[in-house]
Every structure is written in C-alpha cells, then in structure tokens.
mmCIF file of C-alpha atoms in Angstrom:
data_model
loop_
_atom_site.group_PDB
_atom_site.id
_atom_site.type_symbol
_atom_site.label_atom_id
_atom_site.label_comp_id
_atom_site.label_asym_id
_atom_site.label_seq_id
_atom_site.Cartn_x
_atom_site.Cartn_y
_atom_site.Cartn_z
ATOM 1 C CA UNK A 8 32.656 -57.215 -52.270
ATOM 2 C CA UNK A 9 33.648 -55.011 -49.438
ATOM 3 C CA UNK A 10 31.017 -52.635 -48.197
ATOM 4 C CA UNK A 11 31.640 -48.918 -48.780
ATOM 5 C CA UNK A 12 32.766 -47.082 -45.611
ATOM 6 C CA UNK A 13 32.768 -43.358 -45.240
ATOM 7 C CA UNK A 14 35.481 -42.011 -43.022
ATOM 8 C CA UNK A 15 35.014 -38.612 -41.266
ATOM 9 C CA UNK A 16 37.804 -36.161 -41.957
ATOM 10 C CA UNK A 17 40.286 -35.730 -39.193
ATOM 11 C CA UNK A 18 40.159 -32.130 -37.732
ATOM 12 C CA UNK A 19 43.222 -30.472 -36.334
ATOM 13 C CA UNK A 20 43.397 -30.285 -32.546
ATOM 14 C CA UNK A 21 43.420 -26.450 -32.578
ATOM 15 C CA UNK A 22 40.089 -26.399 -34.470
ATOM 16 C CA UNK A 23 38.478 -28.686 -31.925
ATOM 17 C CA UNK A 24 39.735 -26.446 -29.120
ATOM 18 C CA UNK A 25 38.369 -23.344 -30.824
ATOM 19 C CA UNK A 26 34.969 -24.960 -31.095
ATOM 20 C CA UNK A 27 34.956 -25.730 -27.401
ATOM 21 C CA UNK A 28 35.827 -22.148 -26.563
ATOM 22 C CA UNK A 29 33.034 -20.889 -28.809
ATOM 23 C CA UNK A 30 30.473 -23.061 -27.026
ATOM 24 C CA UNK A 31 31.700 -21.864 -23.646
ATOM 25 C CA UNK A 32 31.434 -18.248 -24.802
ATOM 26 C CA UNK A 33 27.858 -18.778 -25.900
ATOM 27 C CA UNK A 34 26.989 -20.276 -22.547
ATOM 28 C CA UNK A 35 28.542 -17.325 -20.721
ATOM 29 C CA UNK A 36 26.674 -14.798 -22.881
ATOM 30 C CA UNK A 37 23.385 -16.542 -22.220
ATOM 31 C CA UNK A 38 23.986 -16.266 -18.463
ATOM 32 C CA UNK A 39 24.731 -12.497 -18.569
ATOM 33 C CA UNK A 40 21.806 -11.547 -20.760
ATOM 34 C CA UNK A 41 19.180 -13.552 -18.924
ATOM 35 C CA UNK A 42 16.064 -11.394 -18.393
ATOM 36 C CA UNK A 43 15.391 -10.099 -14.869
ATOM 37 C CA UNK A 44 12.865 -11.874 -12.744
ATOM 38 C CA UNK A 45 9.236 -10.701 -13.067
ATOM 39 C CA UNK A 46 9.358 -9.575 -9.443
ATOM 40 C CA UNK A 47 12.258 -7.150 -10.071
ATOM 41 C CA UNK A 48 10.696 -5.845 -13.277
ATOM 42 C CA UNK A 49 7.447 -4.915 -11.543
ATOM 43 C CA UNK A 50 9.054 -3.133 -8.556
ATOM 44 C CA UNK A 51 8.228 0.559 -8.076
ATOM 45 C CA UNK A 52 10.831 3.287 -8.560
ATOM 46 C CA UNK A 53 10.249 6.289 -6.301
ATOM 47 C CA UNK A 54 12.220 8.664 -8.547
ATOM 48 C CA UNK A 55 10.146 7.611 -11.569
ATOM 49 C CA UNK A 56 6.929 7.871 -9.582
ATOM 50 C CA UNK A 57 7.932 11.441 -8.652
ATOM 51 C CA UNK A 58 10.405 12.730 -11.248
ATOM 52 C CA UNK A 59 12.166 16.087 -11.096
ATOM 53 C CA UNK A 60 9.809 17.463 -13.763
ATOM 54 C CA UNK A 61 6.886 17.237 -11.302
ATOM 55 C CA UNK A 62 8.758 19.361 -8.740
ATOM 56 C CA UNK A 63 9.754 21.929 -11.359
ATOM 57 C CA UNK A 64 6.129 22.193 -12.530
ATOM 58 C CA UNK A 65 4.868 22.925 -9.012
ATOM 59 C CA UNK A 66 7.700 25.362 -8.231
ATOM 60 C CA UNK A 67 8.218 27.161 -11.567
ATOM 61 C CA UNK A 68 11.493 29.000 -12.014
ATOM 62 C CA UNK A 69 12.978 27.792 -8.736
ATOM 63 C CA UNK A 70 16.276 25.844 -8.456
ATOM 64 C CA UNK A 71 15.744 22.113 -7.798
ATOM 65 C CA UNK A 72 18.481 19.735 -6.604
ATOM 66 C CA UNK A 73 18.183 15.937 -6.854
ATOM 67 C CA UNK A 74 19.244 14.187 -3.659
ATOM 68 C CA UNK A 75 18.843 10.845 -5.417
ATOM 69 C CA UNK A 76 17.039 7.598 -4.574
ATOM 70 C CA UNK A 77 17.091 5.606 -1.368
ATOM 71 C CA UNK A 78 17.313 1.866 -2.020
ATOM 72 C CA UNK A 79 15.244 -0.647 -0.102
ATOM 73 C CA UNK A 80 17.021 -3.099 2.226
ATOM 74 C CA UNK A 81 18.229 -6.337 0.679
ATOM 75 C CA UNK A 82 16.145 -8.197 3.228
ATOM 76 C CA UNK A 83 13.057 -7.214 1.252
ATOM 77 C CA UNK A 84 14.181 -9.094 -1.820
ATOM 78 C CA UNK A 85 15.254 -7.450 -5.088
ATOM 79 C CA UNK A 86 16.351 -3.879 -4.349
ATOM 80 C CA UNK A 87 14.332 -1.002 -5.735
ATOM 81 C CA UNK A 88 14.206 2.797 -5.319
ATOM 82 C CA UNK A 89 12.140 3.009 -2.145
ATOM 83 C CA UNK A 90 12.506 6.771 -1.598
ATOM 84 C CA UNK A 91 13.345 9.874 -3.615
ATOM 85 C CA UNK A 92 14.192 13.366 -2.333
ATOM 86 C CA UNK A 93 14.584 16.797 -3.929
ATOM 87 C CA UNK A 94 15.576 20.183 -2.490
ATOM 88 C CA UNK A 95 13.828 23.310 -3.765
ATOM 89 C CA UNK A 96 15.182 26.828 -3.171
ATOM 90 C CA UNK A 97 12.274 29.164 -2.440
ATOM 91 C CA UNK A 98 12.032 32.898 -1.645
ATOM 92 C CA UNK A 99 12.209 33.639 2.068
ATOM 93 C CA UNK A 100 9.345 35.849 3.288
ATOM 94 C CA UNK A 101 11.602 37.511 5.886
ATOM 95 C CA UNK A 102 14.890 38.199 4.056
ATOM 96 C CA UNK A 103 16.453 38.582 0.639
ATOM 97 C CA UNK A 104 17.954 35.085 0.801
ATOM 98 C CA UNK A 105 16.286 31.842 -0.278
ATOM 99 C CA UNK A 106 15.271 28.955 1.957
ATOM 100 C CA UNK A 107 15.639 25.220 1.288
ATOM 101 C CA UNK A 108 12.519 23.080 1.291
ATOM 102 C CA UNK A 109 12.447 19.274 0.863
ATOM 103 C CA UNK A 110 10.131 17.204 -1.314
ATOM 104 C CA UNK A 111 10.074 13.474 -0.684
ATOM 105 C CA UNK A 112 8.289 10.377 -1.954
ATOM 106 C CA UNK A 113 8.458 7.104 -0.025
ATOM 107 C CA UNK A 114 7.127 3.728 -1.119
ATOM 108 C CA UNK A 115 5.682 2.331 2.104
ATOM 109 C CA UNK A 116 4.527 -0.979 0.651
ATOM 110 C CA UNK A 117 3.916 -2.684 -2.680
ATOM 111 C CA UNK A 118 2.669 -6.111 -3.686
ATOM 112 C CA UNK A 119 -0.695 -7.477 -2.544
ATOM 113 C CA UNK A 120 0.490 -10.741 -1.055
ATOM 114 C CA UNK A 121 -0.550 -10.827 2.610
ATOM 115 C CA UNK A 122 2.257 -9.922 5.004
ATOM 116 C CA UNK A 123 2.422 -11.688 8.355
ATOM 117 C CA UNK A 124 0.926 -9.394 10.973
ATOM 118 C CA UNK A 125 -0.095 -6.751 8.402
ATOM 119 C CA UNK A 126 -2.487 -8.447 6.032
ATOM 120 C CA UNK A 127 -3.120 -7.042 2.569
ATOM 121 C CA UNK A 128 -2.207 -3.563 1.284
ATOM 122 C CA UNK A 129 -5.703 -2.381 2.220
ATOM 123 C CA UNK A 130 -5.168 -3.686 5.765
ATOM 124 C CA UNK A 131 -1.770 -1.989 5.972
ATOM 125 C CA UNK A 132 -3.197 1.356 4.898
ATOM 126 C CA UNK A 133 -5.944 1.154 7.515
ATOM 127 C CA UNK A 134 -3.313 0.353 10.135
ATOM 128 C CA UNK A 135 -1.173 3.327 9.057
ATOM 129 C CA UNK A 136 -4.088 5.736 9.378
ATOM 130 C CA UNK A 137 -5.091 4.363 12.772
ATOM 131 C CA UNK A 138 -1.539 4.787 14.034
ATOM 132 C CA UNK A 139 -1.235 8.363 12.737
ATOM 133 C CA UNK A 140 -4.617 9.310 14.235
ATOM 134 C CA UNK A 141 -3.470 7.946 17.578
ATOM 135 C CA UNK A 142 -0.359 10.144 17.384
ATOM 136 C CA UNK A 143 -2.431 13.163 16.338
ATOM 137 C CA UNK A 144 -4.586 12.774 19.441
ATOM 138 C CA UNK A 145 -1.762 14.356 21.461
ATOM 139 C CA UNK A 146 -2.637 18.103 21.489
ATOM 140 C CA UNK A 147 0.994 19.067 22.109
ATOM 141 C CA UNK A 148 1.933 17.888 18.610
ATOM 142 C CA UNK A 149 -0.463 20.208 16.709
ATOM 143 C CA UNK A 150 -1.024 17.449 14.160
ATOM 144 C CA UNK A 151 -4.130 17.420 11.960
ATOM 145 C CA UNK A 152 -5.360 14.494 9.825
ATOM 146 C CA UNK A 153 -8.077 14.747 7.160
ATOM 147 C CA UNK A 154 -9.356 12.432 4.437
ATOM 148 C CA UNK A 155 -8.350 13.351 0.896
ATOM 149 C CA UNK A 156 -10.503 12.629 -2.138
ATOM 150 C CA UNK A 157 -9.421 11.956 -5.731
ATOM 151 C CA UNK A 158 -5.999 10.556 -4.779
ATOM 152 C CA UNK A 159 -5.754 6.851 -5.578
ATOM 153 C CA UNK A 160 -8.307 4.561 -3.977
ATOM 154 C CA UNK A 161 -7.927 6.051 -0.498
ATOM 155 C CA UNK A 162 -5.804 8.817 0.978
ATOM 156 C CA UNK A 163 -5.422 11.188 3.905
ATOM 157 C CA UNK A 164 -3.355 14.314 4.487
ATOM 158 C CA UNK A 165 -1.364 14.942 7.645
ATOM 159 C CA UNK A 166 -0.465 18.555 8.461
ATOM 160 C CA UNK A 167 1.908 19.836 11.130
ATOM 161 C CA UNK A 168 4.122 22.862 11.593
ATOM 162 C CA UNK A 169 7.076 20.907 10.175
ATOM 163 C CA UNK A 170 5.616 18.770 7.379
ATOM 164 C CA UNK A 171 2.656 18.203 5.074
ATOM 165 C CA UNK A 172 2.347 14.549 4.029
ATOM 166 C CA UNK A 173 -0.182 12.705 1.893
ATOM 167 C CA UNK A 174 -0.544 8.960 2.502
ATOM 168 C CA UNK A 175 -2.251 7.241 -0.418
ATOM 169 C CA UNK A 176 -2.995 3.748 -1.768
ATOM 170 C CA UNK A 177 -3.720 2.460 -5.236
ATOM 171 C CA UNK A 178 -4.217 -1.290 -5.402
ATOM 172 C CA UNK A 179 -1.126 -2.914 -3.953
ATOM 173 C CA UNK A 180 0.972 0.293 -3.736
ATOM 174 C CA UNK A 181 1.105 2.610 -0.692
ATOM 175 C CA UNK A 182 3.119 5.836 -0.895
ATOM 176 C CA UNK A 183 3.744 8.950 1.151
ATOM 177 C CA UNK A 184 4.413 12.269 -0.602
ATOM 178 C CA UNK A 185 5.661 14.971 1.765
ATOM 179 C CA UNK A 186 6.689 18.618 1.518
ATOM 180 C CA UNK A 187 8.172 21.041 3.990
ATOM 181 C CA UNK A 188 5.511 23.677 4.734
ATOM 182 C CA UNK A 189 5.969 26.895 2.794
ATOM 183 C CA UNK A 190 2.804 28.700 1.745
ATOM 184 C CA UNK A 191 -0.903 28.043 1.187
ATOM 185 C CA UNK A 192 0.110 26.056 -1.909
ATOM 186 C CA UNK A 193 1.802 23.310 0.136
ATOM 187 C CA UNK A 194 -1.210 21.024 0.858
ATOM 188 C CA UNK A 195 -2.382 21.171 -2.754
ATOM 189 C CA UNK A 196 1.111 20.489 -4.068
ATOM 190 C CA UNK A 197 1.551 17.481 -1.777
ATOM 191 C CA UNK A 198 -1.773 16.068 -2.964
ATOM 192 C CA UNK A 199 -0.836 16.658 -6.603
ATOM 193 C CA UNK A 200 2.482 14.820 -6.172
ATOM 194 C CA UNK A 201 0.781 11.787 -4.587
ATOM 195 C CA UNK A 202 -1.964 11.743 -7.230
ATOM 196 C CA UNK A 203 0.539 11.932 -10.088
ATOM 197 C CA UNK A 204 2.764 9.257 -8.540
ATOM 198 C CA UNK A 205 -0.124 6.784 -8.331
ATOM 199 C CA UNK A 206 -1.057 7.534 -11.940
ATOM 200 C CA UNK A 207 2.273 5.941 -12.889
ATOM 201 C CA UNK A 208 1.396 2.636 -11.225
ATOM 202 C CA UNK A 209 -0.829 -0.136 -12.522
ATOM 203 C CA UNK A 210 -1.648 -2.943 -10.047
ATOM 204 C CA UNK A 211 -0.534 -6.310 -11.376
ATOM 205 C CA UNK A 212 1.690 -4.654 -13.986
ATOM 206 C CA UNK A 213 3.918 -2.143 -12.206
ATOM 207 C CA UNK A 214 5.332 1.130 -13.550
ATOM 208 C CA UNK A 215 3.446 2.755 -16.436
ATOM 209 C CA UNK A 216 3.550 6.138 -18.121
ATOM 210 C CA UNK A 217 1.301 8.866 -16.707
ATOM 211 C CA UNK A 218 -1.675 9.696 -18.914
ATOM 212 C CA UNK A 219 -0.968 13.448 -18.602
ATOM 213 C CA UNK A 220 1.696 15.689 -17.075
ATOM 214 C CA UNK A 221 1.145 17.110 -13.615
ATOM 215 C CA UNK A 222 -0.835 20.357 -13.538
ATOM 216 C CA UNK A 223 1.722 23.162 -13.218
ATOM 217 C CA UNK A 224 1.479 26.126 -10.884
ATOM 218 C CA UNK A 225 1.454 29.532 -12.578
ATOM 219 C CA UNK A 226 3.802 30.965 -9.938
ATOM 220 C CA UNK A 227 5.243 30.265 -6.507
ATOM 221 C CA UNK A 228 3.268 31.994 -3.779
ATOM 222 C CA UNK A 229 5.495 33.783 -1.267
ATOM 223 C CA UNK A 230 3.943 33.609 2.224
ATOM 224 C CA UNK A 231 3.283 36.808 4.114
ATOM 225 C CA UNK A 232 5.778 37.995 6.695
ATOM 226 C CA UNK A 233 3.824 37.416 9.890
ATOM 227 C CA UNK A 234 6.512 38.603 12.307
ATOM 228 C CA UNK A 235 5.411 41.117 14.920
ATOM 229 C CA UNK A 236 7.128 44.471 14.459
ATOM 230 C CA UNK A 237 9.404 45.329 17.376
ATOM 231 C CA UNK A 238 8.896 49.043 16.758
ATOM 232 C CA UNK A 239 5.766 51.140 17.111
ATOM 233 C CA UNK A 240 4.347 52.780 13.960
ATOM 234 C CA UNK A 241 6.224 55.865 12.783
ATOM 235 C CA UNK A 242 3.309 58.225 13.398
ATOM 236 C CA UNK A 243 3.369 57.373 17.126
ATOM 237 C CA UNK A 244 6.949 58.511 17.724
ATOM 238 C CA UNK A 245 7.198 61.691 19.843
ATOM 239 C CA UNK A 246 8.820 65.002 18.869
ATOM 240 C CA UNK A 247 12.324 65.242 20.371
ATOM 241 C CA UNK A 248 12.249 69.045 20.279
ATOM 242 C CA UNK A 249 8.995 69.034 22.240
ATOM 243 C CA UNK A 250 10.429 66.729 24.900
ATOM 244 C CA UNK A 251 13.348 69.126 25.409
ATOM 245 C CA UNK A 252 12.488 72.668 24.309
ATOM 246 C CA UNK A 253 14.623 75.796 24.117
ATOM 247 C CA UNK A 254 12.931 76.942 27.336
ATOM 248 C CA UNK A 255 14.073 73.742 29.081
ATOM 249 C CA UNK A 256 17.654 74.363 28.000
ATOM 250 C CA UNK A 257 17.508 78.032 29.091
ATOM 251 C CA UNK A 258 16.228 76.986 32.515
ATOM 252 C CA UNK A 259 19.266 74.746 33.051
ATOM 253 C CA UNK A 260 21.812 76.944 31.231
ATOM 254 C CA UNK A 261 20.674 80.520 32.043
ATOM 255 C CA UNK A 262 24.242 81.802 31.683
ATOM 256 C CA UNK A 263 24.695 80.713 28.069
ATOM 257 C CA UNK A 264 23.566 81.824 24.627
ATOM 258 C CA UNK A 265 21.497 79.196 22.830
ATOM 259 C CA UNK A 266 21.457 78.911 19.035
ATOM 260 C CA UNK A 267 18.419 77.788 17.049
ATOM 261 C CA UNK A 268 18.150 74.007 17.516
ATOM 262 C CA UNK A 269 19.145 71.659 14.713
ATOM 263 C CA UNK A 270 16.551 68.979 14.060
ATOM 264 C CA UNK A 271 17.245 65.424 12.898
ATOM 265 C CA UNK A 272 14.748 63.243 11.081
ATOM 266 C CA UNK A 273 14.657 59.450 11.120
ATOM 267 C CA UNK A 274 13.344 56.382 9.349
ATOM 268 C CA UNK A 275 12.118 52.964 10.373
ATOM 269 C CA UNK A 276 13.261 50.099 8.170
ATOM 270 C CA UNK A 277 11.081 46.993 8.239
ATOM 271 C CA UNK A 278 13.425 44.281 6.985
ATOM 272 C CA UNK A 279 11.799 41.597 4.870
ATOM 273 C CA UNK A 280 12.180 40.132 1.378
ATOM 274 C CA UNK A 281 11.386 43.644 0.176
ATOM 275 C CA UNK A 282 12.387 46.145 2.850
ATOM 276 C CA UNK A 283 9.726 48.708 3.725
ATOM 277 C CA UNK A 284 10.867 52.122 4.954
ATOM 278 C CA UNK A 285 8.732 54.519 6.971
ATOM 279 C CA UNK A 286 9.647 58.175 7.392
ATOM 280 C CA UNK A 287 9.154 59.323 10.989
ATOM 281 C CA UNK A 288 7.150 62.549 10.616
ATOM 282 C CA UNK A 289 8.543 64.309 13.702
ATOM 283 C CA UNK A 290 12.209 64.953 14.571
ATOM 284 C CA UNK A 291 13.856 62.181 16.568
ATOM 285 C CA UNK A 292 16.821 64.395 17.490
ATOM 286 C CA UNK A 293 17.237 67.981 18.654
ATOM 287 C CA UNK A 294 20.714 69.580 19.001
ATOM 288 C CA UNK A 295 21.358 72.850 20.873
ATOM 289 C CA UNK A 296 24.708 74.668 20.587
ATOM 290 C CA UNK A 297 25.471 76.740 23.687
ATOM 291 C CA UNK A 298 28.180 79.373 24.096
ATOM 292 C CA UNK A 299 29.472 81.671 26.819
ATOM 293 C CA UNK A 300 32.481 84.013 27.044
ATOM 294 C CA UNK A 301 34.369 84.253 30.342
ATOM 295 C CA UNK A 302 37.243 86.542 31.352
ATOM 296 C CA UNK A 303 40.055 84.487 32.870
ATOM 297 C CA UNK A 304 43.255 86.245 33.938
ATOM 298 C CA UNK A 305 42.253 89.192 31.772
ATOM 299 C CA UNK A 306 41.724 86.986 28.721
ATOM 300 C CA UNK A 307 38.509 86.126 26.930
ATOM 301 C CA UNK A 308 37.774 82.386 27.137
ATOM 302 C CA UNK A 309 34.926 80.774 25.209
ATOM 303 C CA UNK A 310 33.030 77.985 26.902
ATOM 304 C CA UNK A 311 30.727 75.821 24.751
ATOM 305 C CA UNK A 312 28.428 72.879 25.221
ATOM 306 C CA UNK A 313 26.397 70.736 22.876
ATOM 307 C CA UNK A 314 23.101 69.630 24.320
ATOM 308 C CA UNK A 315 21.285 66.891 22.474
ATOM 309 C CA UNK A 316 17.960 65.171 22.969
ATOM 310 C CA UNK A 317 17.397 61.887 21.055
ATOM 311 C CA UNK A 318 14.411 59.551 20.828
ATOM 312 C CA UNK A 319 16.223 56.233 20.734
ATOM 313 C CA UNK A 320 13.331 53.819 20.394
ATOM 314 C CA UNK A 321 9.582 53.472 20.669
ATOM 315 C CA UNK A 322 8.901 49.757 21.018
ATOM 316 C CA UNK A 323 5.715 47.893 20.140
ATOM 317 C CA UNK A 324 5.583 45.924 23.416
ATOM 318 C CA UNK A 325 7.070 46.275 26.922
ATOM 319 C CA UNK A 326 9.178 43.149 26.341
ATOM 320 C CA UNK A 327 10.766 44.630 23.212
ATOM 321 C CA UNK A 328 11.344 47.906 25.068
ATOM 322 C CA UNK A 329 13.191 46.184 27.894
ATOM 323 C CA UNK A 330 15.237 44.114 25.453
ATOM 324 C CA UNK A 331 16.305 47.195 23.479
ATOM 325 C CA UNK A 332 17.295 49.084 26.626
ATOM 326 C CA UNK A 333 19.340 46.144 27.899
ATOM 327 C CA UNK A 334 21.231 45.966 24.600
ATOM 328 C CA UNK A 335 21.921 49.728 24.703
ATOM 329 C CA UNK A 336 23.430 49.320 28.170
ATOM 330 C CA UNK A 337 25.742 46.546 27.014
ATOM 331 C CA UNK A 338 27.112 48.461 24.032
ATOM 332 C CA UNK A 339 27.604 51.713 26.008
ATOM 333 C CA UNK A 340 30.459 52.721 28.282
ATOM 334 C CA UNK A 341 30.497 51.650 31.961
ATOM 335 C CA UNK A 342 27.409 53.247 33.440
ATOM 336 C CA UNK A 343 25.953 54.464 36.704
ATOM 337 C CA UNK A 344 22.262 53.840 37.473
ATOM 338 C CA UNK A 345 20.175 56.942 38.028
ATOM 339 C CA UNK A 346 17.086 56.755 40.234
ATOM 340 C CA UNK A 347 13.846 58.638 39.848
ATOM 341 C CA UNK A 348 13.832 58.880 36.052
ATOM 342 C CA UNK A 349 11.209 56.682 34.361
ATOM 343 C CA UNK A 350 11.366 52.927 34.833
ATOM 344 C CA UNK A 351 15.148 52.765 34.592
ATOM 345 C CA UNK A 352 18.008 55.067 33.664
ATOM 346 C CA UNK A 353 21.795 55.210 33.569
ATOM 347 C CA UNK A 354 24.541 57.721 32.802
ATOM 348 C CA UNK A 355 27.935 56.982 31.223
ATOM 349 C CA UNK A 356 31.307 58.701 31.418
ATOM 350 C CA UNK A 357 30.500 60.894 28.391
ATOM 351 C CA UNK A 358 27.516 62.425 30.203
ATOM 352 C CA UNK A 359 24.985 60.553 28.114
ATOM 353 C CA UNK A 360 21.929 59.804 30.208
ATOM 354 C CA UNK A 361 19.504 57.189 28.871
ATOM 355 C CA UNK A 362 15.982 56.806 30.203
ATOM 356 C CA UNK A 363 13.366 54.129 29.587
ATOM 357 C CA UNK A 364 9.760 54.696 30.503
ATOM 358 C CA UNK A 365 7.183 52.213 29.264
ATOM 359 C CA UNK A 366 7.701 51.714 25.537
ATOM 360 C CA UNK A 367 9.903 54.794 25.050
ATOM 361 C CA UNK A 368 13.682 55.098 25.340
ATOM 362 C CA UNK A 369 15.376 58.516 25.096
ATOM 363 C CA UNK A 370 18.865 59.920 25.564
ATOM 364 C CA UNK A 371 19.917 63.317 26.919
ATOM 365 C CA UNK A 372 23.522 64.366 26.448
ATOM 366 C CA UNK A 373 25.572 67.398 27.460
ATOM 367 C CA UNK A 374 28.917 67.502 25.683
ATOM 368 C CA UNK A 375 31.885 69.783 26.266
ATOM 369 C CA UNK A 376 34.584 70.109 28.857
ATOM 370 C CA UNK A 377 35.857 66.562 28.371
ATOM 371 C CA UNK A 378 39.445 67.844 28.882
ATOM 372 C CA UNK A 379 38.536 70.090 31.782
ATOM 373 C CA UNK A 380 37.473 68.232 34.903
ATOM 374 C CA UNK A 381 35.632 71.234 36.353
ATOM 375 C CA UNK A 382 33.620 71.891 33.185
ATOM 376 C CA UNK A 383 32.905 68.166 32.820
ATOM 377 C CA UNK A 384 31.534 68.065 36.356
ATOM 378 C CA UNK A 385 29.269 71.049 35.595
ATOM 379 C CA UNK A 386 28.044 69.293 32.424
ATOM 380 C CA UNK A 387 27.226 66.176 34.444
ATOM 381 C CA UNK A 388 25.218 68.166 36.947
ATOM 382 C CA UNK A 389 23.277 69.929 34.231
ATOM 383 C CA UNK A 390 22.550 66.792 32.175
ATOM 384 C CA UNK A 391 20.861 65.364 35.261
ATOM 385 C CA UNK A 392 18.732 68.511 35.597
ATOM 386 C CA UNK A 393 17.749 68.381 31.918
ATOM 387 C CA UNK A 394 16.939 64.679 32.116
ATOM 388 C CA UNK A 395 14.588 65.332 35.044
ATOM 389 C CA UNK A 396 12.671 67.883 32.958
ATOM 390 C CA UNK A 397 12.473 65.426 30.020
ATOM 391 C CA UNK A 398 11.358 62.528 32.214
ATOM 392 C CA UNK A 399 8.471 64.595 33.525
ATOM 393 C CA UNK A 400 7.135 64.872 29.952
ATOM 394 C CA UNK A 401 7.416 61.217 29.003
ATOM 395 C CA UNK A 402 4.050 59.505 28.538
#
C-alpha cells in the first residue's frame, strides 16, 4: 500500500508576487510609524512653555504678533524649539501712535546629564549668575541684578534700560524670559512669564500642562510722559502789549495817527498720547495800524504802516531758547545781525527784527513801503528804534 501524500496547491505566479509586495508594504509602514525616541519626546518647546495666550493675558486688548520659534542647532541632537518671540503693540506715552515691544523665552539648557566644563544644570545656573554679576559690575552699563523668589527652584532678575530678563531654573531646565521695558508692570510680567513657563515642565518627564492659567492683568499701564517741556508755563509768558505800548509807538512815529491796538492770544500745545493745551493768559501779539496823509504835488497821499510786537517763545531752559532762536534764523529770510539788543538779534529784508534775551524770544516788525524804497528805509530805521525800546524792557 502506498502511503497517502498531500500535495500543496500550486499558486499562480501573480498571487505570489502580490504577497511579496504586501509584506514589503507592511515593512515600510512599520518604519514610518516608528515612535520617536524618548529623548525627542521629552525636549522642551519654548512656544508651548510661553504660548501666545500668556502674552495676551498680561497685555489685555493689545495686538500680539507671533514671530515663531527658533530651532536649536542640529549639533545639540534632536532639534527642538529653543526660543520663542512675540511682538506686542502698546500705547506710546509720547504720541498717538503705538510702539512695538518684544517678549521672548529662551531655553538655555535642559537635561541633567553633566556637560563637560559646565557640570549639572545647577552648576550651569550658578555660572550664568556669576557671569551676569560680573558684567553688571561695570557702572557704565546701568545693569541691576536681584534674586527672585517663587520662580522655579532658583531665579534672578536682570534690569537695564533696554531689557528686563528673568533667569530661572527648575530641575534640569534653565530658561530666560525677557521683555522690552515699558512701564512699572514690566518686571512683574517678566517674572510671571518665567514662573508660568516652568510650571509646564516636569523634570524627568518633560512638557506637562500648567495647573492654572497665568494671572491676567486688568489693564495695560501706560507710563507717564517724563519728557522735559521745552516751553515755560503759560502763566509766565509776558504781555506783548506791555513790552511795546502805544506810548512806545508814538515816540517813534510822532507824525502818524495810531489806532487802538489789536491783541492776539495764544496757546501752548503739549504733545503726548493725549495732547494738553494751555491758554496763555496774556496777549502774545500786539498790532498797531498807523496812518498819515501827505500832500504830494497838490494831491493827498496816504502813508500807512503796520507795527507788530510778537512774543515768539519763552523757553524752559537756556539751551532750548538758543535752539529755538537758531531754527528761527534758518527758516527766515537772509538776515543781518544787530548788536546791542539782548543776547543776539537779527533783522531780515522785510524789516522783521528778532531778539533773544535769556529764555525769551520776541519779534518787532514795521510793515509798509515795500514798493517804495524811501518809505522802506524809513520803516527800517524806525523798527530799530522800536526794538531798542522793547529790548530795554526784556527781563
């Protein structure tokens, strides 16, 4: 008896080929979907440590722009978001426009394995502080360093005219949270950003969710406008009609009829985020209309002049006074210096004579006769005489 033999069915060649392709496809899929290494999974992400929501909470109602992450160099192993930057538009204290201020978080170090020459994370943090304190010892830098409590395991805040930065460590993670200086809120905001960033890190695990959202500010504090006013207070400005009275004009123009002077008032505008306007209580301008009738070749000819006294500026400091007067010279017509009137004076081709004495700048003008050379020459002579009387009254 022949033994029973089972013969395997013969498969078509195309079916065998399909099976091979299927196996290859499975192998390829397994390669693509392999889980990332534990090292990459535990890396910090600066933009998750300091998300946009934190910035919006500290600067409520203000426009925030993401500048995106900065990746670490490949030389450090698996790449991760090492830095994250935002731009906040804040109200300018000195104009109606907004100013841009930067918020930045930088991962300085993570992982507690000793680094050659730097030791552990604790050693690195101590080295960072020592280095920054050495820099701050230079008085020209105006850099101040102070310890900061309740931020990670150890922290300090570095304040300068250009930046407020909080350096902080929690376990194996060292970060720096920095803000451009803006108002009194800046140091507190920088500390809050560093504190909240470290709350999203668990040593030995990596990124975790924060236990609570960052404490929001009720409003953005606008810093005070600390600029020094270039102009003296309005109540200190002199009376233009007292510096050149009707009697002064009569003394120089005894041959002419003088109408009642026209007074001009003025305002001082202090430009800031909200402009402040001061009314000057005394007139800054005084205009006299003068008239005389002559008989020329048997005909009546009317001669007229306009005499005007103007307080141009009362500066807050001598430096501002000199600067204003120099600008007025540049924008005027070609001028001729005049000696003996205040600290400096000049006259232009329109018979406008400007005088600066101390903080005060004034202008005396005699108009009329611009098309008559003889009358214009008389006006020039008389404006000099009037200016001498005004200069004698200047404080």
